[in-house]
CSV table of C-alpha atoms and ligand atoms in Angstrom, one decimal:
chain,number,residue,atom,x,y,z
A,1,UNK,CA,91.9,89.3,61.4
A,2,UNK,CA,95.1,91.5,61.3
A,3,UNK,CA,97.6,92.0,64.0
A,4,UNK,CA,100.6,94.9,63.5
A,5,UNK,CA,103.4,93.6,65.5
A,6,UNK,CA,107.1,94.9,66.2
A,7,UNK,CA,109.7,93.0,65.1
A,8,UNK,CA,113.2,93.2,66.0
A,9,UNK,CA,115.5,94.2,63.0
A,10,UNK,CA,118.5,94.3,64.6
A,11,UNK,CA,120.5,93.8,67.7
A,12,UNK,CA,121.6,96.7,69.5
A,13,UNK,CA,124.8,97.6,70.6
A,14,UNK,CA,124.8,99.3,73.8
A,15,UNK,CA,121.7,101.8,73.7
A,16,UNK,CA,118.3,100.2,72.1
A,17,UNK,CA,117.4,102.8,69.1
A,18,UNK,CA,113.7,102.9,68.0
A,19,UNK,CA,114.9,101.9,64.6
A,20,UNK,CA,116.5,98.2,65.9
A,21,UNK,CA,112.5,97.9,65.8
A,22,UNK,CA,110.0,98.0,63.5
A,23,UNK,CA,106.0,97.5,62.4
A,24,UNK,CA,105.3,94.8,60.3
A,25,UNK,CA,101.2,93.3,59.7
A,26,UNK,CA,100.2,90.0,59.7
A,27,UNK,CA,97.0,88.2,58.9
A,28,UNK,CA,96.2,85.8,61.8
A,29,UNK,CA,95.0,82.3,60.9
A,30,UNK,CA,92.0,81.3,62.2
A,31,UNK,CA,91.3,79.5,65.6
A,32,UNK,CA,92.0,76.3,66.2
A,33,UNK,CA,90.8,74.3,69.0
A,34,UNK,CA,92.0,75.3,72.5
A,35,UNK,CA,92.8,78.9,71.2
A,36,UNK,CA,91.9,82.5,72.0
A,37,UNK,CA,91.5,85.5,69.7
A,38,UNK,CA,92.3,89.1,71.9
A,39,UNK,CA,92.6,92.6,70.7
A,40,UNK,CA,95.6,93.7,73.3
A,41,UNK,CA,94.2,97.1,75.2
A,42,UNK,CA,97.8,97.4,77.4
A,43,UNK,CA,101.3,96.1,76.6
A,44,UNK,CA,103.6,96.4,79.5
A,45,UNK,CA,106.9,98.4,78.9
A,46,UNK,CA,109.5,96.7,80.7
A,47,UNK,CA,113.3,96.6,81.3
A,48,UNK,CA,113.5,92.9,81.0
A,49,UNK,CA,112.4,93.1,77.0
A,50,UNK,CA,116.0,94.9,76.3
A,51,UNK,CA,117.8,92.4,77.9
A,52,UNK,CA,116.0,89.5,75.6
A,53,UNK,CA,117.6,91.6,72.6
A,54,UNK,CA,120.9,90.1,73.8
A,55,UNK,CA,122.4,86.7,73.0
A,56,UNK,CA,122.4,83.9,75.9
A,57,UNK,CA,119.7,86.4,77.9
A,58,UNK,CA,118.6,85.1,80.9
A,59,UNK,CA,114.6,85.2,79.6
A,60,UNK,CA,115.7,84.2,76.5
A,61,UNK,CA,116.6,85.6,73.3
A,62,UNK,CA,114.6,87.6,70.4
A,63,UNK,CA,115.5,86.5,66.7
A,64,UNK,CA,115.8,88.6,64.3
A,65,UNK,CA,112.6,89.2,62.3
A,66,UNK,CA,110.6,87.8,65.7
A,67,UNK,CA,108.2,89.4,67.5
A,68,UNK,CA,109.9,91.4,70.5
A,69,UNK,CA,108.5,89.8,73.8
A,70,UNK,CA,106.0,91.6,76.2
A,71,UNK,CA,103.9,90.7,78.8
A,72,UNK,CA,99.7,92.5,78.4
A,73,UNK,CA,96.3,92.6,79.2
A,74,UNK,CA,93.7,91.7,76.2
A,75,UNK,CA,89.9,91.6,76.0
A,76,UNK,CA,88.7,88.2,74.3
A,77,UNK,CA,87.3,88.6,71.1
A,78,UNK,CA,86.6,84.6,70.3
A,79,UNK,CA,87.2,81.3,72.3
A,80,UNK,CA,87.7,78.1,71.5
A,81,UNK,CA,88.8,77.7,74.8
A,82,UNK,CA,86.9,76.3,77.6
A,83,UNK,CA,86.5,78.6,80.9
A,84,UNK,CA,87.2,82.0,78.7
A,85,UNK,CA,84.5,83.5,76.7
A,86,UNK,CA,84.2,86.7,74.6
A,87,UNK,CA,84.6,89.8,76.6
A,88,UNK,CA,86.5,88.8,79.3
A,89,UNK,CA,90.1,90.9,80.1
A,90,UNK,CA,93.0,88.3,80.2
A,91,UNK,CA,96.9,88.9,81.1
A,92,UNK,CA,99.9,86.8,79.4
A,93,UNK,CA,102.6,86.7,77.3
A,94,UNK,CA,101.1,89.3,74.1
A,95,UNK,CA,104.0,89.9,72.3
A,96,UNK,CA,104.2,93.9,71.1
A,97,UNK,CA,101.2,93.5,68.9
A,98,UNK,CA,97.6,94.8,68.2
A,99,UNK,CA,96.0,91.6,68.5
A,100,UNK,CA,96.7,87.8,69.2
A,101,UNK,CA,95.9,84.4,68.8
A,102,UNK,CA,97.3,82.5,71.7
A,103,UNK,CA,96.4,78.8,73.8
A,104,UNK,CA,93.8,79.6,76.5
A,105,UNK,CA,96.0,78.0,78.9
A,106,UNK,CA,99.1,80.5,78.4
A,107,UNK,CA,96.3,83.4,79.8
A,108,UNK,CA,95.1,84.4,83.4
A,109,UNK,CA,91.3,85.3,83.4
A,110,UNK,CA,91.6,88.5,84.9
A,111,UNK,CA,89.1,90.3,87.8
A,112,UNK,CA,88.2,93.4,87.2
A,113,UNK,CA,85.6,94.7,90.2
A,114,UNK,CA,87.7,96.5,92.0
A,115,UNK,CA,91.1,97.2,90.0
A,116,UNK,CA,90.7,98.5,86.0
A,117,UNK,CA,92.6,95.4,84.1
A,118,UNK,CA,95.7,96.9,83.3
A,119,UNK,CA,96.3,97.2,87.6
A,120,UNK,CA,97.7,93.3,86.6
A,121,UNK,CA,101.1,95.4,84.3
A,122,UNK,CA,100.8,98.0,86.9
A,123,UNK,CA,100.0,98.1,91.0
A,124,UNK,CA,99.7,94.1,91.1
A,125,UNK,CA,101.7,93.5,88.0
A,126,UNK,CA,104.7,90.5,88.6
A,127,UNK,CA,107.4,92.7,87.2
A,128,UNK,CA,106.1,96.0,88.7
A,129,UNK,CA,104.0,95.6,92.0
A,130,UNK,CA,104.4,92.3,93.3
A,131,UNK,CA,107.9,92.6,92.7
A,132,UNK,CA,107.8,95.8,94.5
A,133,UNK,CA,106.5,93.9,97.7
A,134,UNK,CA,108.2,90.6,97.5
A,135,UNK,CA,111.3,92.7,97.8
A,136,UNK,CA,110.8,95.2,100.5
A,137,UNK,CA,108.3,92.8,102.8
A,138,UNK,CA,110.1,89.3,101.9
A,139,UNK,CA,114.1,90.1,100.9
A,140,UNK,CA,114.5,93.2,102.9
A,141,UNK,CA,112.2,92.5,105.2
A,142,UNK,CA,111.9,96.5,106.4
A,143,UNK,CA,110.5,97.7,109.6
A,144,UNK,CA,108.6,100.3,111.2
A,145,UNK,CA,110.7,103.2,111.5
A,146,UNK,CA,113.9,101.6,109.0
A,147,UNK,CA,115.2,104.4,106.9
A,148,UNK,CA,114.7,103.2,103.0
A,149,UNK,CA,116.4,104.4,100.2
A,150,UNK,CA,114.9,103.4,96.8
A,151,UNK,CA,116.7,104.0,93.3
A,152,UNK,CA,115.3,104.6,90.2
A,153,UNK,CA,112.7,105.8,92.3
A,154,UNK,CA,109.9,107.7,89.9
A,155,UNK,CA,109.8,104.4,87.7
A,156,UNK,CA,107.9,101.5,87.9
A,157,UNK,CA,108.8,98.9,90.5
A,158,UNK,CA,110.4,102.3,92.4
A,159,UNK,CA,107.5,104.2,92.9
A,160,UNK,CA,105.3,100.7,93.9
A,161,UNK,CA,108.5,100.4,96.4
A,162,UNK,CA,108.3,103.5,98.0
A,163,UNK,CA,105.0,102.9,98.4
A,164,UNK,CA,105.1,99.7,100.3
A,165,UNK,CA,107.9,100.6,102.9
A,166,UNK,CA,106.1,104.1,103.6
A,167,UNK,CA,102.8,101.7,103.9
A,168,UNK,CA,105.2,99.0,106.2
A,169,UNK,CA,106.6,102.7,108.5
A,170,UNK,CA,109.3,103.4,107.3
A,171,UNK,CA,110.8,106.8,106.5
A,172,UNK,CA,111.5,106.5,102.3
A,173,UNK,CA,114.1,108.2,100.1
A,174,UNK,CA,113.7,108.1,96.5
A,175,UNK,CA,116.5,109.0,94.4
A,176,UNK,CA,115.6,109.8,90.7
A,177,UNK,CA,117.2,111.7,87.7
A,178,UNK,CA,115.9,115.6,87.5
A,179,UNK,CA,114.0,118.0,89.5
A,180,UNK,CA,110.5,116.9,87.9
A,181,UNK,CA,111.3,113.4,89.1
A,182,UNK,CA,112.2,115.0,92.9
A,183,UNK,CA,109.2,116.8,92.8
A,184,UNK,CA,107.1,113.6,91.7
A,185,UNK,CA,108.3,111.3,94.0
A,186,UNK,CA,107.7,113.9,97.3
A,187,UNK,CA,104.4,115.3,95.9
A,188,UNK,CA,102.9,112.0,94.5
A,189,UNK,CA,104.2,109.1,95.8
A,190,UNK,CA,104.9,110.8,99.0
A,191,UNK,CA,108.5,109.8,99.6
A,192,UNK,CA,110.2,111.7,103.0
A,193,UNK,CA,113.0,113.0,101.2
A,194,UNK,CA,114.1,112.6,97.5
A,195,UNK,CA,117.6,113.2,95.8
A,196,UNK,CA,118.3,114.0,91.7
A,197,UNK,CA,121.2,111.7,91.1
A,198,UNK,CA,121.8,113.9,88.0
A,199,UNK,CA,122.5,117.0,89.8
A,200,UNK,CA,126.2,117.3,91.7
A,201,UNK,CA,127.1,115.4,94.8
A,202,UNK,CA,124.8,112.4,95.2
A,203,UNK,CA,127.1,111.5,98.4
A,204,UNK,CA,126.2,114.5,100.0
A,205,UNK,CA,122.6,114.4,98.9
A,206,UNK,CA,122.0,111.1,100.5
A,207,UNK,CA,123.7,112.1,103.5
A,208,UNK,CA,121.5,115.2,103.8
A,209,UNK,CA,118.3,113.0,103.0
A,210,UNK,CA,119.6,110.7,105.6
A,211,UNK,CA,121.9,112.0,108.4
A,212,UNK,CA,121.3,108.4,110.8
A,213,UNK,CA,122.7,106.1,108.0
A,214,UNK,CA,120.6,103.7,105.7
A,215,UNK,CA,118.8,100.4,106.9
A,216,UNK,CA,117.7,99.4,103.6
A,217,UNK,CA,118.7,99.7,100.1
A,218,UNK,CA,116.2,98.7,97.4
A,219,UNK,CA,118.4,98.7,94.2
A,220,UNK,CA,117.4,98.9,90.9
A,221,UNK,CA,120.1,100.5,89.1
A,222,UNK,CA,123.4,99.4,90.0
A,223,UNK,CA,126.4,100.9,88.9
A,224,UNK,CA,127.7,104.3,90.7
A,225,UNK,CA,124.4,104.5,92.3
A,226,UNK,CA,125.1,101.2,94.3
A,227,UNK,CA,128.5,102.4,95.3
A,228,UNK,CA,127.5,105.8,96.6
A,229,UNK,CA,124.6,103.9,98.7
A,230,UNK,CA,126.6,101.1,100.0
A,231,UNK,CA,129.6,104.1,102.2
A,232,UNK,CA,125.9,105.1,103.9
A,233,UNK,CA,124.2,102.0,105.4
A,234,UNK,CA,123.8,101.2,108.7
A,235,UNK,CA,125.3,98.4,110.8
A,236,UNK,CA,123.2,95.1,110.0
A,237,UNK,CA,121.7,97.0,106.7
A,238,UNK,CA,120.0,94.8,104.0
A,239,UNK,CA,121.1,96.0,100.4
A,240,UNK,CA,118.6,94.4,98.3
A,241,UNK,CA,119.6,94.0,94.3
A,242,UNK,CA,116.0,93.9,92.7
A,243,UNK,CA,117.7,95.1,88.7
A,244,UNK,CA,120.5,97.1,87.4
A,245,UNK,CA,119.4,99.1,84.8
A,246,UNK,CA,122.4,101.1,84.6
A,247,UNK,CA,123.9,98.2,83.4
A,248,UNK,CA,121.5,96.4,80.6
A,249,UNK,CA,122.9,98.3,77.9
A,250,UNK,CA,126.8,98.0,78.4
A,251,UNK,CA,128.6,95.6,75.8
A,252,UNK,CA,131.0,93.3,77.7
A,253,UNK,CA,131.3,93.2,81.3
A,254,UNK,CA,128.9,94.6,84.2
A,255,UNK,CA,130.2,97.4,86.5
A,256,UNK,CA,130.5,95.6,89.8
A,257,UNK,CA,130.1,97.4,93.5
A,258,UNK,CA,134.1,99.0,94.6
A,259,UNK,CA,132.4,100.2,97.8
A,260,UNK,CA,131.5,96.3,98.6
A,261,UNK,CA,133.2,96.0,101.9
A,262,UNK,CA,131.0,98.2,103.2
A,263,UNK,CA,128.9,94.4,104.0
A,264,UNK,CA,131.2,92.8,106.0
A,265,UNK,CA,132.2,96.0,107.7
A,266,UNK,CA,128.6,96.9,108.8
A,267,UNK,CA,127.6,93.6,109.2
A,268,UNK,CA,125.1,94.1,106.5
A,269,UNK,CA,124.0,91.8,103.9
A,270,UNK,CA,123.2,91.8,100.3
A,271,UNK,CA,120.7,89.7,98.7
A,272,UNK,CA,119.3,90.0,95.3
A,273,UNK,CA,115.6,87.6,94.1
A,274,UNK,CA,113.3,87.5,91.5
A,275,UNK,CA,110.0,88.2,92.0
A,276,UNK,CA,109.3,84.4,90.3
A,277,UNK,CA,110.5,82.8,93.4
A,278,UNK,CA,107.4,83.6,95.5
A,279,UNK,CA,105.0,82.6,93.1
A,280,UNK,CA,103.3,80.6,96.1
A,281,UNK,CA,102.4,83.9,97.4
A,282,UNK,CA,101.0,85.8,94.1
A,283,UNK,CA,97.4,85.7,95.2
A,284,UNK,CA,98.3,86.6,98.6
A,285,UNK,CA,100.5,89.5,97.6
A,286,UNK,CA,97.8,90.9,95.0
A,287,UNK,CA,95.3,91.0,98.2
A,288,UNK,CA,97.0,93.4,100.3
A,289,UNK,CA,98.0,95.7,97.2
A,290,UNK,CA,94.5,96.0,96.7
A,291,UNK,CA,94.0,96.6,100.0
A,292,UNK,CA,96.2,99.5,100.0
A,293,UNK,CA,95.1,101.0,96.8
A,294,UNK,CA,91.0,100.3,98.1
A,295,UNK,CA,92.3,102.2,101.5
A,296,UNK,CA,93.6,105.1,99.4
A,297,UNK,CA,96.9,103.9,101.0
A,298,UNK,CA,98.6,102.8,97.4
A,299,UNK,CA,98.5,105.2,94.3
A,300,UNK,CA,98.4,103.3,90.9
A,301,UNK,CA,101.2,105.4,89.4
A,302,UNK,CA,101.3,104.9,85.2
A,303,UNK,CA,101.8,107.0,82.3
A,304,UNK,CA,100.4,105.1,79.1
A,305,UNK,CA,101.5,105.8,75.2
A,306,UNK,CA,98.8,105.4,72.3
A,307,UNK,CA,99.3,103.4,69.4
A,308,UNK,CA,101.5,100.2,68.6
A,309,UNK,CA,103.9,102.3,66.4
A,310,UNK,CA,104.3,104.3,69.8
A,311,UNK,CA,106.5,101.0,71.3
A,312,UNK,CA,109.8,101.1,70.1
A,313,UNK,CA,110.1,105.1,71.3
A,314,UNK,CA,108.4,103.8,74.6
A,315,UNK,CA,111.3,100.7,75.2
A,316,UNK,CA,114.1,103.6,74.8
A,317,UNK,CA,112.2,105.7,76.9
A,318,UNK,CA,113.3,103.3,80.1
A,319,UNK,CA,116.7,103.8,79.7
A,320,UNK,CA,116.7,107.8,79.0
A,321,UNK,CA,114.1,108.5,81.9
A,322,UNK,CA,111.2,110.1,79.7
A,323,UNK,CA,108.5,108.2,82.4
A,324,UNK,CA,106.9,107.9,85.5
A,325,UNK,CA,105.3,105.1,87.3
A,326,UNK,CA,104.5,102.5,85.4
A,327,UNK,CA,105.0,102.9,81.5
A,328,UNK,CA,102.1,101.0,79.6
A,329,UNK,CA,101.7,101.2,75.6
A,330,UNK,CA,97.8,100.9,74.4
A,331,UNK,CA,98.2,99.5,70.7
B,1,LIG,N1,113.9,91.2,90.5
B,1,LIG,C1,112.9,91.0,89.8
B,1,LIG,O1,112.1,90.0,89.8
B,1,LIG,C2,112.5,92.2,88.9
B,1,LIG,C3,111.2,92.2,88.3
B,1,LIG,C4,110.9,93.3,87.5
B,1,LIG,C5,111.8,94.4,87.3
B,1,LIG,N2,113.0,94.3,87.9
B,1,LIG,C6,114.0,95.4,87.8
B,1,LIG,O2,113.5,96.6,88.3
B,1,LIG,C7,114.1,97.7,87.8
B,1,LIG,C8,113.1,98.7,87.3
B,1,LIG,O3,112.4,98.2,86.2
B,1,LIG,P1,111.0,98.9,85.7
B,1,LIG,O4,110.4,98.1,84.7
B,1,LIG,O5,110.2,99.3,86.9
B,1,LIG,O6,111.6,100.2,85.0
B,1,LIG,P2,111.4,101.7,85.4
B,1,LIG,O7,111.9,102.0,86.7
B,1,LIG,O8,110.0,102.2,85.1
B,1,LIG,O9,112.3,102.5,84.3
B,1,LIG,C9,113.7,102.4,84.5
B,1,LIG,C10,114.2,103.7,85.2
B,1,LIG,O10,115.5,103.5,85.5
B,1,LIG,C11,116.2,104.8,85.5
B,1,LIG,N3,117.4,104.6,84.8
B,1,LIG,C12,117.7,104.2,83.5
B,1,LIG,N4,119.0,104.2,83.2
B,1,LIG,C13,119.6,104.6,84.4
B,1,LIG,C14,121.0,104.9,84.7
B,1,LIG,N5,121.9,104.6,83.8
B,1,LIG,N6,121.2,105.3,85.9
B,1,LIG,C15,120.3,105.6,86.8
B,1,LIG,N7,119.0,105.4,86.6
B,1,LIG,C16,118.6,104.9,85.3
B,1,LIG,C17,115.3,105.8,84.8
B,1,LIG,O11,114.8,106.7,85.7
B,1,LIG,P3,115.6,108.1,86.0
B,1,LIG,O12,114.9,109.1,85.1
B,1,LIG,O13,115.4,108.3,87.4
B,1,LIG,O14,117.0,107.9,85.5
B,1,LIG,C18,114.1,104.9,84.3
B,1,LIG,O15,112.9,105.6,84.5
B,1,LIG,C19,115.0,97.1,86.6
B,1,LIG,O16,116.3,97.0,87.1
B,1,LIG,C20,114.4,95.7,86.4
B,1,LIG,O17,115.3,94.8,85.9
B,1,LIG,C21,113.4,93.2,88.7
């Protein structure tokens, strides 16, 4: 069996370009006790995989030549693996690839009677949903009638997080780049208000959106974004740092908050997590998603790209903003 993978061919210096990347094919050896064969049906497109193009990241680095990290959902073509068996949907660690041979034990046999497989990258994936609801129901801990504001909004974990504090009561602000995004995140994902970060005066915008101040911040960007937020919230606000996308690609230092004052004057706090610190609560967390979603409470917002070769153009696509909701590549 033959798996066409994407390999990094060289480390990028600021922006990831579809040609640090390319397709090489392999011919996979043949299963060995213990192991799995899969034929990958949805590779997750995520933020964290630039980051591993760096030296000294903090989930680890991608050699040169190596197979660029990502995390998918595969149907199990052979087993030599106890408790999985041919035809069943998995989710683990795929690597951008076609197919793979990996340890059953690296896999999570996956349900799929009420969610379609790929819900596990998407609505209750752990970089997309579930980090969506740790943060807003565990770090920011927002309630009924809190004003939200939630940046890169019409992405991923955004447009999960909008989702969840509207669902929790609150009144939710999106801020994304361009009309089609502000139009999206009101008419889709059924945010209150929505602001375009890339048209003038983002101050005045959010102040518009949000004339009584902001309770909770939900930040996923960073940067200018951040400091804009941080003059508006409320006295005992929680600004919670879930990424900073604005920032993955700069060489050299971050761009830290100027406006950070704002916390002590407002007696507001600022917390960042990882979704990986509630991994008690996984199961717990996938169970009211799908509640939600079965309720017709949660959307499963995802745009998906065909074909492997389709990756590299895909990773560079979450930094210019081509996408909404959850970006998934089917090799
Ligand atoms: N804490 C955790 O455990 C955890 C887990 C998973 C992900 N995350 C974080 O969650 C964030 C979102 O990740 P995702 O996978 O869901 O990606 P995503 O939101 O689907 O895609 C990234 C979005 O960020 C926006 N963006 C990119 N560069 C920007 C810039 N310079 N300024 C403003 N907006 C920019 C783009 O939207 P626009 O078109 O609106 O610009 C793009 O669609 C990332 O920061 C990631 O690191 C954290």
């Amino acid at each position: 069996m033959k798996t066409t993978k994407v390999v990094l061919t060289s480390r990028p210096e600021g922006s990831v370009q579809e040609s640090d990347m390319s397709l090489i094919d392999e011919e996979l050896a043949p299963l060995e006790p213990g192991e799995v064969l899969l034929e990958i049906e949805h590779l997750s497109v995520d933020a964290f995989i630039r980051t591993t193009f760096d030296e000294g990241a903090f989930h680890g680095t991608a050699g040169i030549g190596q197979p660029i990290m990502a995390l998918g959902t595969a149907r199990v073509l052979s087993s030599q693996f106890e408790g999985l068996n041919q035809g069943d949907a998995v989710f683990g660690p795929m690597g951008a690839q076609t197919h793979a041979k990996l340890p059953g034990v690296m896999l999570q046999k996956l349900e799929e009677k009420e969610l379609p497989a790929r819900s596990y990258l998407g609505v209750l994936g752990l970089a997309t949903g579930m980090t969506a609801y740790a943060g807003m129901t565990r770090v920011a801990e927002v309630q009924e009638g809190n004003t939200v504001v939630v940046s890169a909004a019409a992405g991923a974990v955004g447009s999960c997080a909008c989702q969840v504090a509207k669902n929790l009561g609150a009144r939710v602000i999106g801020i994304a780049g361009g009309a089609a995004k502000v139009d999206y995140l009101l008419n889709e994902i059924g945010c209150d208000a929505a602001v375009d970060y890339k048209a003038p005066d983002l101050e005045g915008q959010l102040l518009a959106a949000a004339p009584d101040g902001i309770d909770v911040f939900f930040d996923n960007v960073g940067g200018a974004i951040l400091d804009a937020v941080l003059l508006q919230i409320n006295e005992r606000a929680r600004v919670v740092i879930c990424g900073a996308v604005s920032q993955y690609e700069r060489t050299g230092s971050v761009y830290g908050p100027t406006n950070y004052l704002k916390i002590p004057e407002r007696n507001a706090s600022m917390l960042g997590f990882t979704v990986m610190r509630f991994h008690e609560e996984y199961a717990e967390i996938q169970e009211s998603i799908t509640e939600w979603v079965l309720a017709g409470k949660f959307k499963l917002p995802e745009q998906i790209e065909s074909g492997i070769d389709q990756f590299p153009r895909a990773l560079t696509m979450l930094f210019s903003g081509g996408h909404m909701g959850k970006l998934m590549v089917a090799p």
